[in-house]
PDB file of C-alpha atoms in Angstrom:
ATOM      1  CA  UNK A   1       0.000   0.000   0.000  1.00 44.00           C
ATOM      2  CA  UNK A   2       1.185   3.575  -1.169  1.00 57.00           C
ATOM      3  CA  UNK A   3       2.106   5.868   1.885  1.00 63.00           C
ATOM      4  CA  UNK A   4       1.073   9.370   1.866  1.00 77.00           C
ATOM      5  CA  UNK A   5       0.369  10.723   5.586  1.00 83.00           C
ATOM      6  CA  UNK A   6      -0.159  14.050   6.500  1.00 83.00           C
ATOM      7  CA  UNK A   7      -0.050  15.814  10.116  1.00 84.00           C
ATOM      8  CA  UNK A   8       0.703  19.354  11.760  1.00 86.00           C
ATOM      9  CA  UNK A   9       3.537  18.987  14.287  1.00 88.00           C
ATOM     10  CA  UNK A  10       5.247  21.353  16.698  1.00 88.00           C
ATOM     11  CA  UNK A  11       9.056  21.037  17.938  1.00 89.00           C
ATOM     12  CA  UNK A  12      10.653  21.536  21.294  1.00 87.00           C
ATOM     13  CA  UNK A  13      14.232  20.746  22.780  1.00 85.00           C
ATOM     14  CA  UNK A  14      16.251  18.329  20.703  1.00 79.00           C
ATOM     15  CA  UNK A  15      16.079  14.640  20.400  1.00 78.00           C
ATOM     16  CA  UNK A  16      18.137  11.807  19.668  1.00 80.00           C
ATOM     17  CA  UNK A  17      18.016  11.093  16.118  1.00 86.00           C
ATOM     18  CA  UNK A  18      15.420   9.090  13.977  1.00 89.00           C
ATOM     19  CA  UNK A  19      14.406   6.997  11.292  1.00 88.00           C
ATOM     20  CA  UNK A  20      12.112   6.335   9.012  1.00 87.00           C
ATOM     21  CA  UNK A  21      11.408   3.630   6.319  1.00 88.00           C
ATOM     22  CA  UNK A  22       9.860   6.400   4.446  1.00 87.00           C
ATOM     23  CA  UNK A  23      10.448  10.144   2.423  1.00 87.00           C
ATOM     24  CA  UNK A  24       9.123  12.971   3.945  1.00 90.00           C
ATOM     25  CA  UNK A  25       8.794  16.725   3.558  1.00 91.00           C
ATOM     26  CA  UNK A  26       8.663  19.378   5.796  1.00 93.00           C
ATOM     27  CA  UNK A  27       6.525  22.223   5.538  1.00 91.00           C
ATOM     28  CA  UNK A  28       6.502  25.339   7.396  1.00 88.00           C
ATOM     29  CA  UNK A  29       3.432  26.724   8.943  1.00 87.00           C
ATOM     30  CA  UNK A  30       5.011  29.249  11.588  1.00 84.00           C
ATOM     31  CA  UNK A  31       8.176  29.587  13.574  1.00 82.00           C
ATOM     32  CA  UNK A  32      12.059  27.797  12.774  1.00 85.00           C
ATOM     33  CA  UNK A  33      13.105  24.698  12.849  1.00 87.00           C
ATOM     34  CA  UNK A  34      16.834  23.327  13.379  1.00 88.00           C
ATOM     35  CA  UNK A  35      17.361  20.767  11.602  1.00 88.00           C
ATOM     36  CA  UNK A  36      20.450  17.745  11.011  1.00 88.00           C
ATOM     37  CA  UNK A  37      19.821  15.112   8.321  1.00 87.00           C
ATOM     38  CA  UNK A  38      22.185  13.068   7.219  1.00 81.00           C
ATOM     39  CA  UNK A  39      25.041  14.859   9.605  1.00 77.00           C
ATOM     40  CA  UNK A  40      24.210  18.279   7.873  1.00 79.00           C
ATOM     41  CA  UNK A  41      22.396  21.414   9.352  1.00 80.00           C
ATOM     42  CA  UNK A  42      20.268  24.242   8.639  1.00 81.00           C
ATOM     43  CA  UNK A  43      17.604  25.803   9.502  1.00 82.00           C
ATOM     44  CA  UNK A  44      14.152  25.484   8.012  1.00 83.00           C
ATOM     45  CA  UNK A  45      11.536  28.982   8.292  1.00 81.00           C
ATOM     46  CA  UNK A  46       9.052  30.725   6.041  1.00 77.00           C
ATOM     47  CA  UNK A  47      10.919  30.879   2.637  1.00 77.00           C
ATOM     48  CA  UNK A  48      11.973  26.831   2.485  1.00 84.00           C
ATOM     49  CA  UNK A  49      11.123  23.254   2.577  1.00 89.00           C
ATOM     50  CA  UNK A  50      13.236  20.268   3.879  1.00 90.00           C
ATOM     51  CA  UNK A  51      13.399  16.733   2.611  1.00 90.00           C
ATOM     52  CA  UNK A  52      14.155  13.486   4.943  1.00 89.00           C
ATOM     53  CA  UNK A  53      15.070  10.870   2.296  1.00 86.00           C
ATOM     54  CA  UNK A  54      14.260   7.024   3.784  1.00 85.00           C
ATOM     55  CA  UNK A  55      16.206   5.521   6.029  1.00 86.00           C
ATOM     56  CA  UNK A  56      18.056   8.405   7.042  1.00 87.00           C
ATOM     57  CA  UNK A  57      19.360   9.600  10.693  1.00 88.00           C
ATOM     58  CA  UNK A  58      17.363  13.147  11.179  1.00 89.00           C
ATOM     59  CA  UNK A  59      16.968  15.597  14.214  1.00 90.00           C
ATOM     60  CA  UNK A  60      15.720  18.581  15.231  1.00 90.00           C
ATOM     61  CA  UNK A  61      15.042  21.453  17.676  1.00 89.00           C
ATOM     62  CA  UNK A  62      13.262  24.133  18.358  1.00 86.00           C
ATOM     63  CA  UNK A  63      13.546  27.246  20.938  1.00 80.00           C
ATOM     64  CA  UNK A  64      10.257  29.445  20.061  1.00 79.00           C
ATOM     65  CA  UNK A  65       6.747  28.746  19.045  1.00 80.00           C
ATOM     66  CA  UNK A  66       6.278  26.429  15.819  1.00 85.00           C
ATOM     67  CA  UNK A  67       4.500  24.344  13.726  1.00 87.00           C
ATOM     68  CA  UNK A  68       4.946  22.452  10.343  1.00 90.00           C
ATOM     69  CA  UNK A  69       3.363  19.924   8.305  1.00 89.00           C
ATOM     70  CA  UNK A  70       4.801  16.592   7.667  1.00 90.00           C
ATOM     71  CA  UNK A  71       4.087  14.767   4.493  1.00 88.00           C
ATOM     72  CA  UNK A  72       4.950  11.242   4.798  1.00 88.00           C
ATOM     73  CA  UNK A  73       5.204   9.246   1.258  1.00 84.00           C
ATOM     74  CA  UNK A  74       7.286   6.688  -0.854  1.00 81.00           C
ATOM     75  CA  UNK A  75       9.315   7.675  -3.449  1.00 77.00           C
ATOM     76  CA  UNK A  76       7.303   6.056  -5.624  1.00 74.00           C
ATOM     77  CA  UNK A  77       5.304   8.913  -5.905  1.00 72.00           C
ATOM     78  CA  UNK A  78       8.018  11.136  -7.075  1.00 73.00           C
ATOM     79  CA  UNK A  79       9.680  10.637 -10.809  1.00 69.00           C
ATOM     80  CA  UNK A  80      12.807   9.476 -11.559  1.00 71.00           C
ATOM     81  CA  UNK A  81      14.714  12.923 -12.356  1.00 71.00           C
ATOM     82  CA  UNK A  82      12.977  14.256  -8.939  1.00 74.00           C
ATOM     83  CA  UNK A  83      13.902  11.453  -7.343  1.00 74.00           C
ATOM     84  CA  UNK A  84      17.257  11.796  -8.293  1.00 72.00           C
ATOM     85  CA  UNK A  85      17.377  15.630  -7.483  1.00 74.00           C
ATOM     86  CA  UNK A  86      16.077  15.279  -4.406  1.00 77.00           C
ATOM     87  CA  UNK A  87      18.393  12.674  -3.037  1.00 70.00           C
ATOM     88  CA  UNK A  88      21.119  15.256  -3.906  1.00 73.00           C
ATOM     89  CA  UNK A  89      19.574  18.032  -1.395  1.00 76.00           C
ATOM     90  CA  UNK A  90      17.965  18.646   1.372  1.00 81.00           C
ATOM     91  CA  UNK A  91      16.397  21.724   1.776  1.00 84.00           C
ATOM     92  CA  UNK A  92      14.078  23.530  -1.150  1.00 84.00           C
ATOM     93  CA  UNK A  93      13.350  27.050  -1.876  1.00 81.00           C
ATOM     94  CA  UNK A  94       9.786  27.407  -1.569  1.00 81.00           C
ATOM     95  CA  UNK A  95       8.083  29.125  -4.682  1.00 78.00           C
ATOM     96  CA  UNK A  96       4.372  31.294  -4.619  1.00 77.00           C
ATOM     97  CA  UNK A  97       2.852  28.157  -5.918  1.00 79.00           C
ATOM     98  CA  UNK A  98       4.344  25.911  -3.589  1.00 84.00           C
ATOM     99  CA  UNK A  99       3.170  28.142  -0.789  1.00 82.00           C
ATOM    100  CA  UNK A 100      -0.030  28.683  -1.684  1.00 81.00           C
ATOM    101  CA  UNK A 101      -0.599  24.746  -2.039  1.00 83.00           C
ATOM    102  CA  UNK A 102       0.577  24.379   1.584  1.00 85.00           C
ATOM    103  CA  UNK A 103      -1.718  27.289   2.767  1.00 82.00           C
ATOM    104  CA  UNK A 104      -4.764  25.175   0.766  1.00 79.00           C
ATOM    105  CA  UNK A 105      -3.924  21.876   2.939  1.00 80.00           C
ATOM    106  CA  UNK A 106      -3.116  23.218   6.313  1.00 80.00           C
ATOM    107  CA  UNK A 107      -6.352  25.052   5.894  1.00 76.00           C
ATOM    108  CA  UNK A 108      -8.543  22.120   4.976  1.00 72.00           C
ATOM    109  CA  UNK A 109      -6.786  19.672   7.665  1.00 73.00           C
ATOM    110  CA  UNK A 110      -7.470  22.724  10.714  1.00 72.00           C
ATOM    111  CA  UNK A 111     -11.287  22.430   9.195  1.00 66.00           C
ATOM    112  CA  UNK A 112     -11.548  18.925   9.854  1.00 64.00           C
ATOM    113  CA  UNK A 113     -11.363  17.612   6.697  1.00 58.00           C
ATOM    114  CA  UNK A 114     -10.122  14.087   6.197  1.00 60.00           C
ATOM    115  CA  UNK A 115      -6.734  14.561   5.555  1.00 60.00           C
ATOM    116  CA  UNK A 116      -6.498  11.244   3.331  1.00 63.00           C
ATOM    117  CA  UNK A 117      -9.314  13.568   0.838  1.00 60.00           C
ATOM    118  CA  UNK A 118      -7.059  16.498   1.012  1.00 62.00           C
ATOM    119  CA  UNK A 119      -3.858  14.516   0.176  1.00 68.00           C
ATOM    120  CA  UNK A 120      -5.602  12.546  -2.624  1.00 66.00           C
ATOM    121  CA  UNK A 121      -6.337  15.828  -4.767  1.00 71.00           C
ATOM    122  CA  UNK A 122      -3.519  18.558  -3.420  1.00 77.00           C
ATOM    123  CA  UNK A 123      -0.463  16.144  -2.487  1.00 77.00           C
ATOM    124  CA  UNK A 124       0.402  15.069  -5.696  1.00 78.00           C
ATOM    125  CA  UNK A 125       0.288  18.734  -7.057  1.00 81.00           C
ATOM    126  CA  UNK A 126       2.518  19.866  -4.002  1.00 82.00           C
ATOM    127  CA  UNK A 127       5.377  17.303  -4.713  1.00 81.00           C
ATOM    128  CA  UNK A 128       5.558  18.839  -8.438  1.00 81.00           C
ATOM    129  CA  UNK A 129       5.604  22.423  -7.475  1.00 82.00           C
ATOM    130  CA  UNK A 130       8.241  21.369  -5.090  1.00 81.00           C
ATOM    131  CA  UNK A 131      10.790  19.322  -7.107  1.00 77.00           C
ATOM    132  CA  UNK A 132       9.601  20.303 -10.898  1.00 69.00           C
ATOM    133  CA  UNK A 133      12.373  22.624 -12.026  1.00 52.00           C
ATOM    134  CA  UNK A 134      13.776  23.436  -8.873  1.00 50.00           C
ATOM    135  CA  UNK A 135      16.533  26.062  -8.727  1.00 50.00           C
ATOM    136  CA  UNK A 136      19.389  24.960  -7.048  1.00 48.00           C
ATOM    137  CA  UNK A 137      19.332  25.874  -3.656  1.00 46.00           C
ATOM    138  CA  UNK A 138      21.539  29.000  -2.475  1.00 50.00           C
ATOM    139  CA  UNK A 139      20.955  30.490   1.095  1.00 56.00           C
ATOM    140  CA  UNK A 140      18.740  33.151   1.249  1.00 69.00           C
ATOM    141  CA  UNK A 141      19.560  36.852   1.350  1.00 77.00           C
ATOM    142  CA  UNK A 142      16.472  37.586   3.911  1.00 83.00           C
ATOM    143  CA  UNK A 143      17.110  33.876   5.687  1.00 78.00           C
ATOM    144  CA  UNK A 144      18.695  36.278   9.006  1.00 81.00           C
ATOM    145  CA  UNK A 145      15.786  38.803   8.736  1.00 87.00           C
ATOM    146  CA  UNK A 146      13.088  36.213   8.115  1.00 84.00           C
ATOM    147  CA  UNK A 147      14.560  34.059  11.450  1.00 80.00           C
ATOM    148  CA  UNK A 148      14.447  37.095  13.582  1.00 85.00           C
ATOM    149  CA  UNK A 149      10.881  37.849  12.038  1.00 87.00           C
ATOM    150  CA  UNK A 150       9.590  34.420  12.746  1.00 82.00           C
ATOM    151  CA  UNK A 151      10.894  34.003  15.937  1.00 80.00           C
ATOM    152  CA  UNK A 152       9.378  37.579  17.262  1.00 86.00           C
ATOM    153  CA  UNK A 153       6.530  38.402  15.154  1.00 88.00           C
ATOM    154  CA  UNK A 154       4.941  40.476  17.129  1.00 90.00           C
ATOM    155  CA  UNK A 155       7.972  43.149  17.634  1.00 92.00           C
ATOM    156  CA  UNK A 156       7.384  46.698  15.508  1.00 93.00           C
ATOM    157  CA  UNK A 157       9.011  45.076  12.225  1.00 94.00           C
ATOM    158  CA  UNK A 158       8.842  48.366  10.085  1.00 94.00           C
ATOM    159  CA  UNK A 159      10.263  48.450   6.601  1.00 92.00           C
ATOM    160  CA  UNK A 160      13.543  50.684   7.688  1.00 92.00           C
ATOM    161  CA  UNK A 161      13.784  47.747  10.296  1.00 93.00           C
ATOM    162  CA  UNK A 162      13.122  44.852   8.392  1.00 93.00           C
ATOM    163  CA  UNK A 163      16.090  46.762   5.596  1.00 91.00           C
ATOM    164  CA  UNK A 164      18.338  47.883   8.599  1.00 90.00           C
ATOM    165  CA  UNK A 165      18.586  43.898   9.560  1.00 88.00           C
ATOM    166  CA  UNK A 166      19.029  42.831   5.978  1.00 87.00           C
ATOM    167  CA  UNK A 167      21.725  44.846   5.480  1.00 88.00           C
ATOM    168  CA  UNK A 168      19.530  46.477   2.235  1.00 89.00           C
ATOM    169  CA  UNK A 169      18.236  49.799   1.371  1.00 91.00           C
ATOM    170  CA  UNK A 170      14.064  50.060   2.024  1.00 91.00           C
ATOM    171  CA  UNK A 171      13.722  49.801  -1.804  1.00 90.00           C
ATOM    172  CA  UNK A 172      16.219  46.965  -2.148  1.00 90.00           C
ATOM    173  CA  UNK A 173      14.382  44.935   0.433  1.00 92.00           C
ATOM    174  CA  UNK A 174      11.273  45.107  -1.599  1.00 91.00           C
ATOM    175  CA  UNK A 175      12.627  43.981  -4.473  1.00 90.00           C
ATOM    176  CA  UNK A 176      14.206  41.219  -2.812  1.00 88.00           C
ATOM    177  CA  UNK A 177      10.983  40.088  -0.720  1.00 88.00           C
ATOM    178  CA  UNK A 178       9.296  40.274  -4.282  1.00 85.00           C
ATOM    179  CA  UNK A 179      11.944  38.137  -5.852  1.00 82.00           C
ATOM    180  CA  UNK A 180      11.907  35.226  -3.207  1.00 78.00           C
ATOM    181  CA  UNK A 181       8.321  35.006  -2.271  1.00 77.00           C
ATOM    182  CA  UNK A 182       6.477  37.264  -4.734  1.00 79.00           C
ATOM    183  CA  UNK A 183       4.673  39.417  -1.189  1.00 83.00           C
ATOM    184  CA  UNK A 184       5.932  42.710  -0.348  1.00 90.00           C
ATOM    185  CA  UNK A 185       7.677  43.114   3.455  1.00 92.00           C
ATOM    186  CA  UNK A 186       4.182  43.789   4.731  1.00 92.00           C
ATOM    187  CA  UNK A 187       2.254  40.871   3.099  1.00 89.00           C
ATOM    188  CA  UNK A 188       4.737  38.700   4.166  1.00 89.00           C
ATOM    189  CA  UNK A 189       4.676  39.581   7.679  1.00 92.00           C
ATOM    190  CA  UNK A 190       0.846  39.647   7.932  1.00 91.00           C
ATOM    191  CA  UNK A 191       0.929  36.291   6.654  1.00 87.00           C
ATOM    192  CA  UNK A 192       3.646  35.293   9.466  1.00 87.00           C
ATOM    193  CA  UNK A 193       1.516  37.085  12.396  1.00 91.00           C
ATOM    194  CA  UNK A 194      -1.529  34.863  11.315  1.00 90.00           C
ATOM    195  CA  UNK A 195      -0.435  31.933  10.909  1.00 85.00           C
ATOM    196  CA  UNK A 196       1.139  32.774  14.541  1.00 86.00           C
ATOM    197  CA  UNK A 197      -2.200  33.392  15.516  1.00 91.00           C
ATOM    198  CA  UNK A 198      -3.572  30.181  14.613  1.00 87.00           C
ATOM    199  CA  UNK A 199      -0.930  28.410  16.112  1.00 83.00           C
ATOM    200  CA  UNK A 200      -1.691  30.143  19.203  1.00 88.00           C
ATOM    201  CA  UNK A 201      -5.467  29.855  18.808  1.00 89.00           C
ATOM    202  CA  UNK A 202      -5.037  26.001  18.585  1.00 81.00           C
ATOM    203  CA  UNK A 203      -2.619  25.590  21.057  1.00 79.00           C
ATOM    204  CA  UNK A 204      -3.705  27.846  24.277  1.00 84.00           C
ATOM    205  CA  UNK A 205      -6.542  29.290  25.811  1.00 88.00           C
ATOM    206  CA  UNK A 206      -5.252  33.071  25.712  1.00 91.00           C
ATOM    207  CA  UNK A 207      -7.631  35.338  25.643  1.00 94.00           C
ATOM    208  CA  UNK A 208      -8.022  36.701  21.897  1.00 95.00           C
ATOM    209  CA  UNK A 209      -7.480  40.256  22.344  1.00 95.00           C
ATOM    210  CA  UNK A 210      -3.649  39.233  24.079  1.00 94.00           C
ATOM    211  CA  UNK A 211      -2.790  37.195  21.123  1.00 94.00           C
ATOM    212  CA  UNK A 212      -3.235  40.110  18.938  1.00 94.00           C
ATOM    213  CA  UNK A 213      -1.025  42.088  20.890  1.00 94.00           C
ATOM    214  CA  UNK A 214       1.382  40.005  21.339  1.00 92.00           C
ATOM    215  CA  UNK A 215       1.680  39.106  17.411  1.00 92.00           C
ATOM    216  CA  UNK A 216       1.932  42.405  17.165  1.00 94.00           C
ATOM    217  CA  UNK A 217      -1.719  44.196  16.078  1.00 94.00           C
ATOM    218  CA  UNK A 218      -2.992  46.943  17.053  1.00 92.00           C
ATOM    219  CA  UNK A 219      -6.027  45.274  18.518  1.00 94.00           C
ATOM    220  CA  UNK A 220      -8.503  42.361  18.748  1.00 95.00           C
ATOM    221  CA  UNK A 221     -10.544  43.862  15.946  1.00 95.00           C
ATOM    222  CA  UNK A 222      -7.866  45.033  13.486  1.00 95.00           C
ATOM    223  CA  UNK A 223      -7.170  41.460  13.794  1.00 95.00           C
ATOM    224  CA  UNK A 224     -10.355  40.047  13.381  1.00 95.00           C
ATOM    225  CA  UNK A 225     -10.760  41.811   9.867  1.00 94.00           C
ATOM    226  CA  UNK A 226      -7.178  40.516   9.025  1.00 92.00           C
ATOM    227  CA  UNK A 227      -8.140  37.034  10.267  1.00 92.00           C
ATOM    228  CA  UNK A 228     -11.400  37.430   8.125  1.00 91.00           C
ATOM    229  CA  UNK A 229      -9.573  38.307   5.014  1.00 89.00           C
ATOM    230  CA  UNK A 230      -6.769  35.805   5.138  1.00 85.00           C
ATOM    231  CA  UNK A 231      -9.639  32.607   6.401  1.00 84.00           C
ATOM    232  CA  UNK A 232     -12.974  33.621   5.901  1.00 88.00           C
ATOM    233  CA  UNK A 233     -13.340  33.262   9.386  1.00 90.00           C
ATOM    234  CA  UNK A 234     -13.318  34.978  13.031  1.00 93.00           C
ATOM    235  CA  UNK A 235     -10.250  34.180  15.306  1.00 93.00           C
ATOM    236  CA  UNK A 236     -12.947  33.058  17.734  1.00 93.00           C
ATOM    237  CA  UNK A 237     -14.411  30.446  15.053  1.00 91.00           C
ATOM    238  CA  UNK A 238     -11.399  29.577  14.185  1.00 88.00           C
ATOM    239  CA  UNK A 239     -10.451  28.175  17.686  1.00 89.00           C
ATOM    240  CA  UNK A 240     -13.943  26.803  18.489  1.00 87.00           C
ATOM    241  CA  UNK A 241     -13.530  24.775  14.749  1.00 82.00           C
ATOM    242  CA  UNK A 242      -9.963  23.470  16.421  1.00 75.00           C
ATOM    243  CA  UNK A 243     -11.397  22.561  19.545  1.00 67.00           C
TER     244      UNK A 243
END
């Protein structure tokens, strides 16, 4: 029988390494992720994806608030030339397309739907935009800003900030932002401080109006109308669908 799992994991203090008869890919939702496979590290946020091949000692850690996906499959569901691609790296750049496939599953499998029906239509389209053409991987010139964003996103992250930390001019760092993830500074962050919010909405019993705070809004309503636009839903629905 074909594997193809999917669940929504969070990380803590490091563990002894594992193993696994089977691939798997890593998908950000919030937060970093240290991570060692195959005796090499790095660090897995927003803007990337990480591959386990079979069989292979893995490890990780986490110091801050974070959650991922975790597609489990056999290879045979990848072609030969991705196959062989991917068993030459580890960690993938993660393109618009990519993202928005991983934003489609994570919000079906919070909504309760089966996630064996999600992975039966979206999985297979995921694994393409993931592997098909993929550039080869060179480290990120917002990988330091996009850490420091992830792991604090509620802190005043303006765009002289957000430049001042990249070590780029304010127009610069737009054009770079546009370049790796196709969102501008802003858009990106948003996107960071909700998915924050649902981590936090799933995970604790926090009153609302201190999670928006603390993710850094001005308020419980200027996030509600962010939460609306982004899910379609209310922060409170949200956490009473989880629940």
């Amino acid at each position: 029988m074909t594997i193809l799992h999917l669940t929504a994991r969070s990380y803590g203090d490091a563990r002894a390494p594992e193993r696994h008869p089977y691939a798997q890919f890593v998908l950000p939702v919030s937060g970093c992720l240290d991570l060692e496979i195959a005796g090499h590290g790095g660090r897995l946020a927003m803007g990337s994806a990480a591959f386990v091949a079979a069989g292979t000692d893995h490890a990780q850690a986490a110091t801050s608030r974070n959650r991922f996906l975790i597609l489990d499959m056999d290879m045979a569901l990848v072609g030969d030339a991705a196959a062989d691609m991917l068993a030459r790296r580890r960690f993938l750049p993660l393109s618009p397309q990519a993202r928005h496939l991983i934003d489609f599953m994570r919000l079906h499998l919070d909504g309760g739907a089966r996630p064996a029906a999600v992975l039966a239509h979206w999985a297979p389209l995921l694994i393409d935009a993931l592997t098909c053409d993929a550039p080869p991987f060179t480290p990120s010139r917002l990988a330091p800003l996009r850490d420091a964003m992830a792991a604090d996103p509620g802190a005043p992250w303006t765009a002289a900030a957000m430049a001042r930390m990249a070590g780029l001019s304010t127009s610069r760092l737009h054009a770079v932002f546009r370049r790796e993830t196709g969102r501008t500074p802003q858009a990106w962050l948003s996107d960071l401080r909700l998915r924050q919010v649902q981590a936090w909405l799933a995970d604790s019993d926090q009153p609302i109006a201190e999670l928006a705070l603390r993710a850094g809004f001005a308020d419980q309503s200027v996030l509600t109308r962010a939460f609306r636009r982004a899910t379609g839903t209310t922060p409170a629905a949200y956490r009473r669908a989880r629940r």
